[in-house]
Amino acid sequence: MKTKALILAASLLAATCPLPLAAQSFRDRLPEDETIYFVLPDRFENGDPKNDTGGIKGDRMKHGFDPTSKGFYQGGDLAGLIKRLDYIQAMGVTAIWFAPVFKNKPVQGGPGQESAGYHGYWVTDFTSVDPHFGTNAEFKAFVDAAHKRGMKVYMDIIANHTADVIQYKECPTSACRYRSRADFPYSRRASDSAPINAGFAGDSVKTEENFSKLTDMNFAYTPVVPEAEKNIKVPAWLNDIRYYHNRGDTTFTGENSTMGDFVGLDDLYTENPKVVDGFIDIYGAWIDNYGIDGFRIDTAKHVNSEFWAKFAPAMLQRAAAKGIPNFHIFGEVATGDQDTALLARYTREAKLPAILDFAFGRATVDTVGGNAATEKLNRLIEDDVLYEGGAETAKRLPTFIGNHDAGRFAMFVKRQNPQADDAELLKRVILGHALMFTMRGVPTIYSGDEQGFVGKGGDQDSRQPLFASKTATYNEDRLLGTMTTTAQANFNQQHPIYTTIAKLAKIRTGSPALRRGDTVVRNYAEGPGLFAFSRIDKSNGEEVLTIVNTSTKQLSTNVELDPKSTILSSLHGNCPSTPRAPGTIAIELAPLDYMICTVK
């Protein structure tokens, strides 16, 4: 009865809320038209406290729920997401991407290192919603409610690994180090060097016939599965150790980057064609059954490129057959550097349609959050040529300035400006969002940033809930733009960052140039200060000029324009109305401020 009531409530909520412009044609929007909101369901809103323990008896080491600990379930769920759709949509968000909701192993980790699967990346059942978040029916209710509002839904998916179930006999109390193919070939058993797997030609021959000859998986270690967990994974084929690399923990370099266990998580043998086909079936079913609009791919760089080159086109075909022509696929190729070449390789070699734009994040943290030259932003645009499809592909890269792994943008800003007061920190955070909403790419807001969340670092330290927290390390944080703490619910639609995002989203949604236009960099500096660029829609000639000042000093300068431009008007800030001479305008810009101007 509870599920039926929730579905009815979601339907009524969707029906009574005003639909945004063109809500009935949301399928027609291109990926670059969206404004994305990324959320961890466990850390957003607790809509149904009855599912806090996932229906699992026992203490927190069994069910994983402990709202006083940053590493355990806090209580957020799908019901909470449905409850707060008004809040999300009022910000100007058009697409919601959330961390994996698949059924997870509730608790993992050795003695003293235990934590819970609240983040969703320790999957045991790829076909079911984790009971801490709700049910498959509630997932459908959420997708339907979002779609009725004209909002898209992007799922976070994983093909690199499952939960940690497979153990190694040789390492009963500690992690096993990675053992390479050169030192431990498939043709010899690790324990006694006896010949095994006769006729197996190695994992470079990616055919079913070849992999059928890989029958003995004891080439590096002796993998064992605890009796109680022999059938824990769904679909059932995932319980077969032949579909895992079984070589020990990755160090994230070289060969083991794609073949090692990710901190003990069972690393899938993605070179095996049965694994490829198995995941095409798994995720194709989520498209077929729920009509979702896109996938964010976790740990994409830790999977061999041939896997993605087959998987991504199969998902696009599956979506098209379902009537979803603009299915958005973007992979995570994590890096802390402004390394466009690394990101671009996965659009070429792995054939991924888009990549999370870590290069944009790095450039913005360094220039807006720090004191690097704005030339870094120019280089970001110049490097767009490296992507498969060049600048057109760059337009659909989700751009972000902080995330749930590395940390929030406000944290990076505070770390780089330890002497700055709250007013300066807030200006930098707002300026970072302004840049994200006006530059090429798809602006992606990390849940909580709009409420001034800061945090102390990455991972668990950047995953504060928006509902009232009971976690002391979160509640002692000082937030930006507000006097509240995370001990109180933070859904304030008057928060200065929230209102800024809402305004920027409205400007962007109303401008084809800002969503789909080409980029022309007008001016940049060899230090902090000026960065000016135009977005130009070739189809109608619309031009929007954005000028930012990343320095803490007043900026009085000239900015280049097309000599044919004669009139400017303001979308934000004090734009000059006319050029000072053909091809140039004079501007005044306060420290850490910006202007957005239409140009005709």
PDB file of C-alpha atoms in Angstrom, residues 9 19 510:
ATOM      1  CA  ALA A   9       1.317  11.122  -4.615  1.00  0.00           C
ATOM      2  CA  LEU A  19       5.297  22.636 -16.436  1.00  0.00           C
ATOM      3  CA  GLY A 510      16.704  31.338 -22.758  1.00  0.00           C
TER       4      GLY A 510
END
